[in-house]
């Protein structure tokens, strides 16, 4: 279709795709800086995905996390507490701690130090992986940690069945 000036008009559905780099951003964005790791909007912010433009979806922090990411962290916390309870029950029945690092905490600081170390290390690692879930490999690490805890819980079940 031609205009009165002789320019060719192509319907939008027939136009060739335009890459984002053809039209670089010229103005300032609303944000002065990217979302920080610890955002004050983490419960009510809108930034769930990495970014609005192509290429902004990786290696960025977000205000809110997806349901899958949150469930992975909740599983990790639940499995960690279950592991702690079952480990203490196993120790009370005459068993020992299989992890040498946690065994050191148990002998050096007693049960209270053991509980603090076991939960503190796991929660700190899980929180770190959640905060960096949009970075390469972090979400996989969070899921891998959850799978490892499932294996540890399966080991506890086998130990309980073996003991009885």
Tab-separated table of N, CA and C in Angstrom:
chain	number	residue	atom	x	y	z
A	1	UNK	N	0.854	-1.157	0.000
A	1	UNK	CA	0.000	0.000	0.000
A	1	UNK	C	0.905	1.225	0.000
A	2	UNK	N	0.565	2.210	-0.800
A	2	UNK	CA	1.355	3.443	-0.911
A	2	UNK	C	0.597	4.606	-0.310
A	3	UNK	N	1.350	5.538	0.325
A	3	UNK	CA	0.737	6.749	0.854
A	3	UNK	C	0.726	7.807	-0.237
A	4	UNK	N	0.151	8.980	0.051
A	4	UNK	CA	0.110	10.067	-0.915
A	4	UNK	C	1.515	10.547	-1.255
A	5	UNK	N	2.488	10.357	-0.363
A	5	UNK	CA	3.863	10.782	-0.602
A	5	UNK	C	4.653	9.721	-1.356
A	6	UNK	N	4.025	8.578	-1.626
A	6	UNK	CA	4.701	7.516	-2.362
A	6	UNK	C	5.477	6.555	-1.476
A	7	UNK	N	5.277	6.633	-0.114
A	7	UNK	CA	5.974	5.722	0.786
A	7	UNK	C	5.214	4.406	0.867
A	8	UNK	N	5.959	3.349	0.990
A	8	UNK	CA	5.378	2.024	1.084
A	8	UNK	C	5.027	1.736	2.537
A	9	UNK	N	3.781	1.329	2.803
A	9	UNK	CA	3.339	0.963	4.140
A	9	UNK	C	3.145	-0.548	4.166
A	10	UNK	N	3.808	-1.197	5.120
A	10	UNK	CA	3.707	-2.646	5.255
A	10	UNK	C	2.882	-2.931	6.507
A	11	UNK	N	1.866	-3.782	6.392
A	11	UNK	CA	1.090	-4.136	7.592
A	11	UNK	C	2.006	-4.756	8.654
A	12	UNK	N	1.640	-4.546	9.922
A	12	UNK	CA	2.485	-4.980	11.037
A	12	UNK	C	2.709	-6.489	11.039
A	13	UNK	N	1.710	-7.249	10.614
A	13	UNK	CA	1.879	-8.698	10.641
A	13	UNK	C	2.781	-9.208	9.526
A	14	UNK	N	3.095	-8.372	8.545
A	14	UNK	CA	3.966	-8.771	7.444
A	14	UNK	C	5.342	-8.111	7.525
A	15	UNK	N	5.544	-7.255	8.507
A	15	UNK	CA	6.822	-6.554	8.631
A	15	UNK	C	7.891	-7.504	9.153
A	16	UNK	N	9.133	-7.345	8.687
A	16	UNK	CA	10.205	-8.195	9.201
A	16	UNK	C	10.486	-7.862	10.671
A	17	UNK	N	10.937	-8.843	11.468
A	17	UNK	CA	11.223	-8.568	12.878
A	17	UNK	C	12.380	-7.587	13.033
A	18	UNK	N	12.262	-6.717	14.016
A	18	UNK	CA	13.283	-5.717	14.283
A	18	UNK	C	13.986	-6.115	15.567
A	19	UNK	N	15.302	-6.175	15.527
A	19	UNK	CA	16.058	-6.539	16.723
A	19	UNK	C	16.139	-5.351	17.657
A	20	UNK	N	16.278	-5.631	18.943
A	20	UNK	CA	16.312	-4.582	19.958
A	20	UNK	C	17.515	-3.669	19.790
A	21	UNK	N	18.618	-4.200	19.240
A	21	UNK	CA	19.821	-3.389	19.115
A	21	UNK	C	19.692	-2.320	18.031
A	22	UNK	N	18.687	-2.449	17.150
A	22	UNK	CA	18.483	-1.443	16.114
A	22	UNK	C	18.036	-0.130	16.748
A	23	UNK	N	17.245	-0.217	17.812
A	23	UNK	CA	16.745	0.961	18.491
A	23	UNK	C	17.307	1.000	19.914
A	24	UNK	N	18.530	1.473	20.084
A	24	UNK	CA	19.100	1.491	21.434
A	24	UNK	C	18.350	2.476	22.315
A	25	UNK	N	18.406	2.218	23.628
A	25	UNK	CA	17.770	3.132	24.581
A	25	UNK	C	18.513	4.455	24.564
A	26	UNK	N	17.756	5.518	24.508
A	26	UNK	CA	18.395	6.835	24.500
A	26	UNK	C	18.141	7.589	25.791
A	27	UNK	N	17.024	7.321	26.442
A	27	UNK	CA	16.691	8.053	27.668
A	27	UNK	C	17.077	7.290	28.913
A	28	UNK	N	16.995	7.965	30.030
A	28	UNK	CA	17.258	7.325	31.303
A	28	UNK	C	16.068	6.458	31.691
A	29	UNK	N	16.337	5.327	32.305
A	29	UNK	CA	15.272	4.489	32.815
A	29	UNK	C	14.741	5.085	34.114
A	30	UNK	N	13.642	4.521	34.591
A	30	UNK	CA	13.079	5.013	35.846
A	30	UNK	C	13.990	4.698	37.020
A	31	UNK	N	14.639	3.574	36.955
A	31	UNK	CA	15.509	3.166	38.057
A	31	UNK	C	16.898	3.770	37.859
A	32	UNK	N	17.427	4.287	38.925
A	32	UNK	CA	18.772	4.848	38.858
A	32	UNK	C	19.827	3.758	38.846
A	33	UNK	N	19.493	2.619	39.476
A	33	UNK	CA	20.412	1.491	39.532
A	33	UNK	C	19.604	0.210	39.516
A	34	UNK	N	20.251	-0.927	39.244
A	34	UNK	CA	19.526	-2.199	39.221
A	34	UNK	C	18.994	-2.565	40.603
A	35	UNK	N	18.101	-3.540	40.633
A	35	UNK	CA	17.552	-4.019	41.900
A	35	UNK	C	18.686	-4.583	42.753
A	36	UNK	N	18.802	-4.162	44.020
A	36	UNK	CA	19.874	-4.679	44.870
A	36	UNK	C	19.562	-6.093	45.362
A	37	UNK	N	20.575	-6.754	45.920
A	37	UNK	CA	20.374	-8.110	46.417
A	37	UNK	C	19.332	-8.118	47.534
A	38	UNK	N	19.422	-7.196	48.463
A	38	UNK	CA	18.446	-7.084	49.546
A	38	UNK	C	17.553	-5.887	49.253
A	39	UNK	N	16.396	-6.154	48.670
A	39	UNK	CA	15.474	-5.099	48.278
A	39	UNK	C	14.437	-4.873	49.364
A	40	UNK	N	14.083	-3.621	49.586
A	40	UNK	CA	13.042	-3.339	50.578
A	40	UNK	C	11.657	-3.720	50.067
A	41	UNK	N	11.570	-4.063	48.794
A	41	UNK	CA	10.291	-4.440	48.200
A	41	UNK	C	10.139	-5.952	48.055
A	42	UNK	N	10.874	-6.745	48.831
A	42	UNK	CA	10.908	-8.185	48.603
A	42	UNK	C	9.569	-8.868	48.844
A	43	UNK	N	8.655	-8.274	49.576
A	43	UNK	CA	7.331	-8.874	49.749
A	43	UNK	C	6.261	-8.201	48.893
A	44	UNK	N	6.491	-6.973	48.501
A	44	UNK	CA	5.445	-6.255	47.774
A	44	UNK	C	5.911	-5.659	46.458
A	45	UNK	N	7.140	-5.892	46.081
A	45	UNK	CA	7.658	-5.354	44.827
A	45	UNK	C	7.066	-6.049	43.621
A	46	UNK	N	7.271	-5.466	42.458
A	46	UNK	CA	6.698	-6.033	41.246
A	46	UNK	C	7.715	-6.777	40.399
A	47	UNK	N	8.988	-6.563	40.625
A	47	UNK	CA	9.989	-7.164	39.746
A	47	UNK	C	10.153	-8.640	40.081
A	48	UNK	N	9.479	-9.486	39.295
A	48	UNK	CA	9.553	-10.928	39.474
A	48	UNK	C	10.515	-11.550	38.471
A	49	UNK	N	10.438	-11.079	37.255
A	49	UNK	CA	11.341	-11.621	36.244
A	49	UNK	C	12.580	-10.737	36.204
A	50	UNK	N	13.531	-11.154	35.444
A	50	UNK	CA	14.797	-10.435	35.411
A	50	UNK	C	14.686	-9.024	34.890
A	51	UNK	N	14.094	-8.839	33.762
A	51	UNK	CA	14.023	-7.515	33.171
A	51	UNK	C	12.951	-7.449	32.114
A	52	UNK	N	12.760	-6.261	31.594
A	52	UNK	CA	11.714	-6.065	30.591
A	52	UNK	C	12.240	-6.209	29.178
A	53	UNK	N	13.534	-6.094	29.000
A	53	UNK	CA	14.106	-6.122	27.660
A	53	UNK	C	14.875	-7.415	27.428
A	54	UNK	N	15.070	-7.785	26.184
A	54	UNK	CA	15.855	-8.999	25.902
A	54	UNK	C	17.258	-8.871	26.492
A	55	UNK	N	17.746	-9.956	27.052
A	55	UNK	CA	19.081	-9.958	27.622
A	55	UNK	C	19.153	-9.503	29.069
A	56	UNK	N	18.031	-9.068	29.653
A	56	UNK	CA	18.033	-8.613	31.043
A	56	UNK	C	17.490	-9.667	31.994
A	57	UNK	N	17.303	-10.880	31.545
A	57	UNK	CA	16.699	-11.908	32.370
A	57	UNK	C	17.677	-12.709	33.206
A	58	UNK	N	18.966	-12.550	32.984
A	58	UNK	CA	19.954	-13.335	33.704
A	58	UNK	C	20.886	-12.425	34.480
A	59	UNK	N	21.418	-12.984	35.566
A	59	UNK	CA	22.389	-12.282	36.412
A	59	UNK	C	21.848	-10.976	36.974
A	60	UNK	N	20.597	-11.015	37.427
A	60	UNK	CA	19.970	-9.850	38.054
A	60	UNK	C	19.248	-10.293	39.315
A	61	UNK	N	19.043	-9.374	40.210
A	61	UNK	CA	18.263	-9.635	41.415
A	61	UNK	C	16.818	-9.234	41.154
A	62	UNK	N	15.902	-9.840	41.889
A	62	UNK	CA	14.486	-9.545	41.731
A	62	UNK	C	13.894	-9.164	43.083
A	63	UNK	N	12.718	-8.525	43.047
A	63	UNK	CA	12.019	-8.167	44.277
A	63	UNK	C	11.285	-9.362	44.859
A	64	UNK	N	10.653	-10.128	43.995
A	64	UNK	CA	9.843	-11.263	44.438
A	64	UNK	C	10.255	-12.501	43.655
A	65	UNK	N	10.059	-13.646	44.283
A	65	UNK	CA	10.489	-14.905	43.692
A	65	UNK	C	9.291	-15.706	43.227
A	66	UNK	N	9.532	-16.595	42.273
A	66	UNK	CA	8.439	-17.405	41.734
A	66	UNK	C	7.983	-18.425	42.779
A	67	UNK	N	6.847	-19.010	42.525
A	67	UNK	CA	6.301	-20.013	43.424
A	67	UNK	C	7.245	-21.219	43.514
A	68	UNK	N	7.830	-21.606	42.388
A	68	UNK	CA	8.749	-22.742	42.367
A	68	UNK	C	9.975	-22.473	43.223
A	69	UNK	N	10.527	-21.280	43.107
A	69	UNK	CA	11.709	-20.924	43.903
A	69	UNK	C	11.385	-20.896	45.391
A	70	UNK	N	10.232	-20.350	45.725
A	70	UNK	CA	9.822	-20.287	47.127
A	70	UNK	C	9.566	-21.683	47.687
A	71	UNK	N	8.919	-22.539	46.899
A	71	UNK	CA	8.663	-23.908	47.346
A	71	UNK	C	9.962	-24.691	47.518
A	72	UNK	N	10.935	-24.453	46.653
A	72	UNK	CA	12.228	-25.127	46.797
A	72	UNK	C	12.890	-24.723	48.103
A	73	UNK	N	12.816	-23.452	48.464
A	73	UNK	CA	13.404	-23.008	49.724
A	73	UNK	C	12.621	-23.558	50.920
A	74	UNK	N	11.304	-23.599	50.818
A	74	UNK	CA	10.503	-24.167	51.905
A	74	UNK	C	10.783	-25.658	52.092
A	75	UNK	N	10.956	-26.389	50.997
A	75	UNK	CA	11.314	-27.798	51.105
A	75	UNK	C	12.671	-27.936	51.792
A	76	UNK	N	13.607	-27.099	51.413
A	76	UNK	CA	14.941	-27.157	52.011
A	76	UNK	C	14.865	-26.905	53.516
A	77	UNK	N	14.080	-25.924	53.933
A	77	UNK	CA	13.939	-25.620	55.359
A	77	UNK	C	13.259	-26.771	56.093
A	78	UNK	N	12.194	-27.326	55.516
A	78	UNK	CA	11.482	-28.444	56.142
A	78	UNK	C	12.375	-29.679	56.246
A	79	UNK	N	13.069	-29.988	55.168
A	79	UNK	CA	13.943	-31.159	55.171
A	79	UNK	C	15.092	-30.983	56.151
A	80	UNK	N	15.587	-29.772	56.289
A	80	UNK	CA	16.671	-29.505	57.228
A	80	UNK	C	16.217	-29.719	58.665
A	81	UNK	N	15.030	-29.249	58.990
A	81	UNK	CA	14.500	-29.439	60.346
A	81	UNK	C	14.229	-30.922	60.605
A	82	UNK	N	13.654	-31.625	59.626
A	82	UNK	CA	13.427	-33.062	59.780
A	82	UNK	C	14.746	-33.808	59.960
A	83	UNK	N	15.753	-33.435	59.185
A	83	UNK	CA	17.066	-34.046	59.319
A	83	UNK	C	17.627	-33.812	60.720
A	84	UNK	N	17.460	-32.612	61.230
A	84	UNK	CA	17.943	-32.291	62.568
A	84	UNK	C	17.248	-33.157	63.622
A	85	UNK	N	15.933	-33.241	63.551
A	85	UNK	CA	15.169	-34.025	64.535
A	85	UNK	C	15.555	-35.499	64.467
A	86	UNK	N	15.637	-36.031	63.254
A	86	UNK	CA	15.983	-37.441	63.095
A	86	UNK	C	17.431	-37.714	63.494
A	87	UNK	N	18.325	-36.774	63.251
A	87	UNK	CA	19.722	-36.936	63.670
A	87	UNK	C	19.817	-36.958	65.182
A	88	UNK	N	19.110	-36.052	65.854
A	88	UNK	CA	19.140	-36.038	67.318
A	88	UNK	C	18.537	-37.320	67.901
A	89	UNK	N	17.482	-37.828	67.270
A	89	UNK	CA	16.887	-39.092	67.725
A	89	UNK	C	17.871	-40.244	67.522
A	90	UNK	N	18.586	-40.218	66.406
A	90	UNK	CA	19.574	-41.251	66.108
A	90	UNK	C	20.732	-41.197	67.115
A	91	UNK	N	21.157	-40.003	67.468
A	91	UNK	CA	22.240	-39.839	68.444
A	91	UNK	C	21.782	-40.297	69.824
A	92	UNK	N	20.532	-39.977	70.183
A	92	UNK	CA	19.999	-40.419	71.480
A	92	UNK	C	19.900	-41.944	71.571
A	93	UNK	N	19.718	-42.601	70.419
A	93	UNK	CA	19.614	-44.064	70.402
A	93	UNK	C	20.988	-44.726	70.370
A	94	UNK	N	22.052	-43.934	70.450
A	94	UNK	CA	23.391	-44.508	70.488
A	94	UNK	C	24.172	-44.368	69.203
A	95	UNK	N	23.604	-43.729	68.202
A	95	UNK	CA	24.297	-43.536	66.934
A	95	UNK	C	25.204	-42.315	66.982
A	96	UNK	N	25.770	-41.975	65.865
A	96	UNK	CA	26.661	-40.827	65.780
A	96	UNK	C	26.341	-39.987	64.560
A	97	UNK	N	26.959	-38.837	64.487
A	97	UNK	CA	26.786	-37.928	63.344
A	97	UNK	C	27.727	-38.364	62.224
A	98	UNK	N	27.190	-38.583	61.042
A	98	UNK	CA	27.989	-39.051	59.911
A	98	UNK	C	28.810	-37.935	59.279
A	99	UNK	N	28.317	-36.705	59.345
A	99	UNK	CA	29.024	-35.568	58.760
A	99	UNK	C	30.128	-35.126	59.726
A	100	UNK	N	31.391	-35.179	59.305
A	100	UNK	CA	32.473	-34.832	60.227
A	100	UNK	C	32.442	-33.375	60.688
A	101	UNK	N	31.999	-32.478	59.857
A	101	UNK	CA	31.922	-31.060	60.265
A	101	UNK	C	30.859	-30.892	61.346
A	102	UNK	N	29.700	-31.484	61.131
A	102	UNK	CA	28.644	-31.399	62.135
A	102	UNK	C	29.014	-32.188	63.396
A	103	UNK	N	29.755	-33.283	63.222
A	103	UNK	CA	30.239	-34.028	64.378
A	103	UNK	C	31.173	-33.179	65.226
A	104	UNK	N	31.994	-32.368	64.579
A	104	UNK	CA	32.876	-31.462	65.308
A	104	UNK	C	32.064	-30.454	66.112
A	105	UNK	N	31.024	-29.880	65.492
A	105	UNK	CA	30.167	-28.938	66.212
A	105	UNK	C	29.500	-29.619	67.408
A	106	UNK	N	29.086	-30.860	67.233
A	106	UNK	CA	28.424	-31.587	68.309
A	106	UNK	C	29.378	-31.833	69.481
A	107	UNK	N	30.599	-32.269	69.201
A	107	UNK	CA	31.540	-32.540	70.298
A	107	UNK	C	32.083	-31.256	70.908
A	108	UNK	N	32.251	-30.237	70.126
A	108	UNK	CA	32.855	-28.993	70.615
A	108	UNK	C	31.859	-28.110	71.358
A	109	UNK	N	30.617	-27.995	70.823
A	109	UNK	CA	29.650	-27.036	71.368
A	109	UNK	C	28.395	-27.677	71.966
A	110	UNK	N	28.294	-28.974	71.934
A	110	UNK	CA	27.125	-29.632	72.494
A	110	UNK	C	25.921	-29.568	71.564
A	111	UNK	N	24.789	-29.983	72.097
A	111	UNK	CA	23.571	-30.058	71.279
A	111	UNK	C	23.109	-28.685	70.799
A	112	UNK	N	23.184	-27.680	71.668
A	112	UNK	CA	22.722	-26.341	71.271
A	112	UNK	C	23.573	-25.782	70.129
A	113	UNK	N	24.870	-25.914	70.220
A	113	UNK	CA	25.753	-25.451	69.146
A	113	UNK	C	25.567	-26.239	67.871
A	114	UNK	N	25.321	-27.549	68.034
A	114	UNK	CA	25.062	-28.415	66.888
A	114	UNK	C	23.802	-27.973	66.152
A	115	UNK	N	22.731	-27.721	66.904
A	115	UNK	CA	21.460	-27.285	66.302
A	115	UNK	C	21.646	-25.944	65.598
A	116	UNK	N	22.318	-25.006	66.260
A	116	UNK	CA	22.534	-23.679	65.662
A	116	UNK	C	23.360	-23.781	64.385
A	117	UNK	N	24.405	-24.583	64.415
A	117	UNK	CA	25.260	-24.720	63.230
A	117	UNK	C	24.528	-25.411	62.089
A	118	UNK	N	23.830	-26.493	62.410
A	118	UNK	CA	23.143	-27.264	61.365
A	118	UNK	C	22.082	-26.420	60.663
A	119	UNK	N	21.257	-25.744	61.444
A	119	UNK	CA	20.217	-24.904	60.835
A	119	UNK	C	20.797	-23.634	60.230
A	120	UNK	N	21.753	-23.031	60.895
A	120	UNK	CA	22.335	-21.780	60.401
A	120	UNK	C	23.040	-21.945	59.068
A	121	UNK	N	23.850	-22.985	58.955
A	121	UNK	CA	24.583	-23.203	57.700
A	121	UNK	C	23.616	-23.519	56.568
A	122	UNK	N	22.639	-24.379	56.837
A	122	UNK	CA	21.688	-24.750	55.786
A	122	UNK	C	20.831	-23.565	55.360
A	123	UNK	N	20.306	-22.816	56.322
A	123	UNK	CA	19.458	-21.677	55.976
A	123	UNK	C	20.251	-20.575	55.275
A	124	UNK	N	21.482	-20.349	55.699
A	124	UNK	CA	22.311	-19.331	55.036
A	124	UNK	C	22.606	-19.727	53.594
A	125	UNK	N	22.936	-20.999	53.376
A	125	UNK	CA	23.199	-21.459	52.009
A	125	UNK	C	21.939	-21.391	51.151
A	126	UNK	N	20.806	-21.811	51.708
A	126	UNK	CA	19.550	-21.754	50.958
A	126	UNK	C	19.144	-20.332	50.626
A	127	UNK	N	19.290	-19.423	51.577
A	127	UNK	CA	18.958	-18.021	51.327
A	127	UNK	C	19.884	-17.415	50.286
A	128	UNK	N	21.160	-17.732	50.359
A	128	UNK	CA	22.108	-17.227	49.361
A	128	UNK	C	21.725	-17.708	47.967
A	129	UNK	N	21.392	-18.992	47.842
A	129	UNK	CA	21.007	-19.521	46.533
A	129	UNK	C	19.686	-18.924	46.054
A	130	UNK	N	18.746	-18.679	46.963
A	130	UNK	CA	17.483	-18.052	46.558
A	130	UNK	C	17.717	-16.626	46.081
A	131	UNK	N	18.511	-15.860	46.812
A	131	UNK	CA	18.775	-14.473	46.410
A	131	UNK	C	19.448	-14.409	45.044
A	132	UNK	N	20.218	-15.424	44.716
A	132	UNK	CA	20.935	-15.446	43.441
A	132	UNK	C	20.295	-16.389	42.431
A	133	UNK	N	19.002	-16.688	42.588
A	133	UNK	CA	18.362	-17.692	41.740
A	133	UNK	C	18.315	-17.293	40.271
A	134	UNK	N	18.449	-16.028	39.933
A	134	UNK	CA	18.468	-15.604	38.537
A	134	UNK	C	19.892	-15.609	37.969
A	135	UNK	N	20.846	-16.032	38.770
A	135	UNK	CA	22.214	-16.143	38.304
A	135	UNK	C	22.460	-17.572	37.840
A	136	UNK	N	23.384	-17.732	36.947
A	136	UNK	CA	23.635	-19.027	36.319
A	136	UNK	C	23.948	-20.109	37.356
A	137	UNK	N	23.169	-21.175	37.342
A	137	UNK	CA	23.406	-22.338	38.170
A	137	UNK	C	22.863	-22.267	39.588
A	138	UNK	N	22.407	-21.116	40.037
A	138	UNK	CA	21.978	-20.995	41.428
A	138	UNK	C	20.682	-21.749	41.708
A	139	UNK	N	19.719	-21.647	40.827
A	139	UNK	CA	18.464	-22.367	41.052
A	139	UNK	C	18.702	-23.878	40.997
A	140	UNK	N	19.572	-24.297	40.091
A	140	UNK	CA	19.920	-25.720	40.041
A	140	UNK	C	20.588	-26.149	41.343
A	141	UNK	N	21.421	-25.289	41.892
A	141	UNK	CA	22.065	-25.590	43.171
A	141	UNK	C	21.053	-25.717	44.292
A	142	UNK	N	20.062	-24.834	44.288
A	142	UNK	CA	19.007	-24.901	45.292
A	142	UNK	C	18.232	-26.210	45.166
A	143	UNK	N	17.908	-26.594	43.946
A	143	UNK	CA	17.195	-27.859	43.722
A	143	UNK	C	18.070	-29.059	44.082
A	144	UNK	N	19.354	-28.983	43.751
A	144	UNK	CA	20.267	-30.071	44.081
A	144	UNK	C	20.386	-30.245	45.591
A	145	UNK	N	20.437	-29.144	46.317
A	145	UNK	CA	20.488	-29.212	47.773
A	145	UNK	C	19.218	-29.857	48.320
A	146	UNK	N	18.068	-29.551	47.725
A	146	UNK	CA	16.811	-30.184	48.128
A	146	UNK	C	16.799	-31.674	47.858
A	147	UNK	N	17.353	-32.085	46.720
A	147	UNK	CA	17.436	-33.510	46.389
A	147	UNK	C	18.397	-34.213	47.343
A	148	UNK	N	19.493	-33.557	47.682
A	148	UNK	CA	20.440	-34.151	48.631
A	148	UNK	C	19.783	-34.369	49.992
A	149	UNK	N	18.985	-33.410	50.425
A	149	UNK	CA	18.281	-33.577	51.691
A	149	UNK	C	17.249	-34.697	51.614
A	150	UNK	N	16.637	-34.890	50.463
A	150	UNK	CA	15.713	-36.025	50.305
A	150	UNK	C	16.470	-37.336	50.471
A	151	UNK	N	17.690	-37.398	49.940
A	151	UNK	CA	18.517	-38.579	50.120
A	151	UNK	C	18.906	-38.795	51.572
A	152	UNK	N	19.226	-37.707	52.276
A	152	UNK	CA	19.575	-37.807	53.695
A	152	UNK	C	18.372	-38.308	54.498
A	153	UNK	N	17.191	-37.806	54.178
A	153	UNK	CA	15.992	-38.267	54.885
A	153	UNK	C	15.711	-39.733	54.588
A	154	UNK	N	15.953	-40.164	53.352
A	154	UNK	CA	15.792	-41.580	53.020
A	154	UNK	C	16.781	-42.420	53.823
A	155	UNK	N	17.992	-41.923	54.007
A	155	UNK	CA	18.977	-42.625	54.828
A	155	UNK	C	18.498	-42.742	56.275
A	156	UNK	N	17.895	-41.680	56.786
A	156	UNK	CA	17.358	-41.728	58.150
A	156	UNK	C	16.274	-42.795	58.276
A	157	UNK	N	15.416	-42.908	57.279
A	157	UNK	CA	14.352	-43.918	57.307
A	157	UNK	C	14.967	-45.309	57.322
A	158	UNK	N	15.984	-45.530	56.498
A	158	UNK	CA	16.658	-46.834	56.472
A	158	UNK	C	17.309	-47.115	57.822
A	159	UNK	N	17.935	-46.094	58.439
A	159	UNK	CA	18.570	-46.283	59.747
A	159	UNK	C	17.539	-46.611	60.821
A	160	UNK	N	16.381	-45.972	60.766
A	160	UNK	CA	15.328	-46.253	61.735
A	160	UNK	C	14.809	-47.686	61.558
A	161	UNK	N	14.586	-48.090	60.311
A	161	UNK	CA	14.102	-49.452	60.057
A	161	UNK	C	15.154	-50.490	60.455
A	162	UNK	N	16.396	-50.172	60.258
A	162	UNK	CA	17.472	-51.097	60.611
A	162	UNK	C	17.597	-51.229	62.127
A	163	UNK	N	17.365	-50.134	62.826
A	163	UNK	CA	17.478	-50.142	64.278
A	163	UNK	C	16.356	-50.939	64.941
A	164	UNK	N	15.181	-50.976	64.328
A	164	UNK	CA	14.038	-51.666	64.946
A	164	UNK	C	13.865	-53.076	64.488
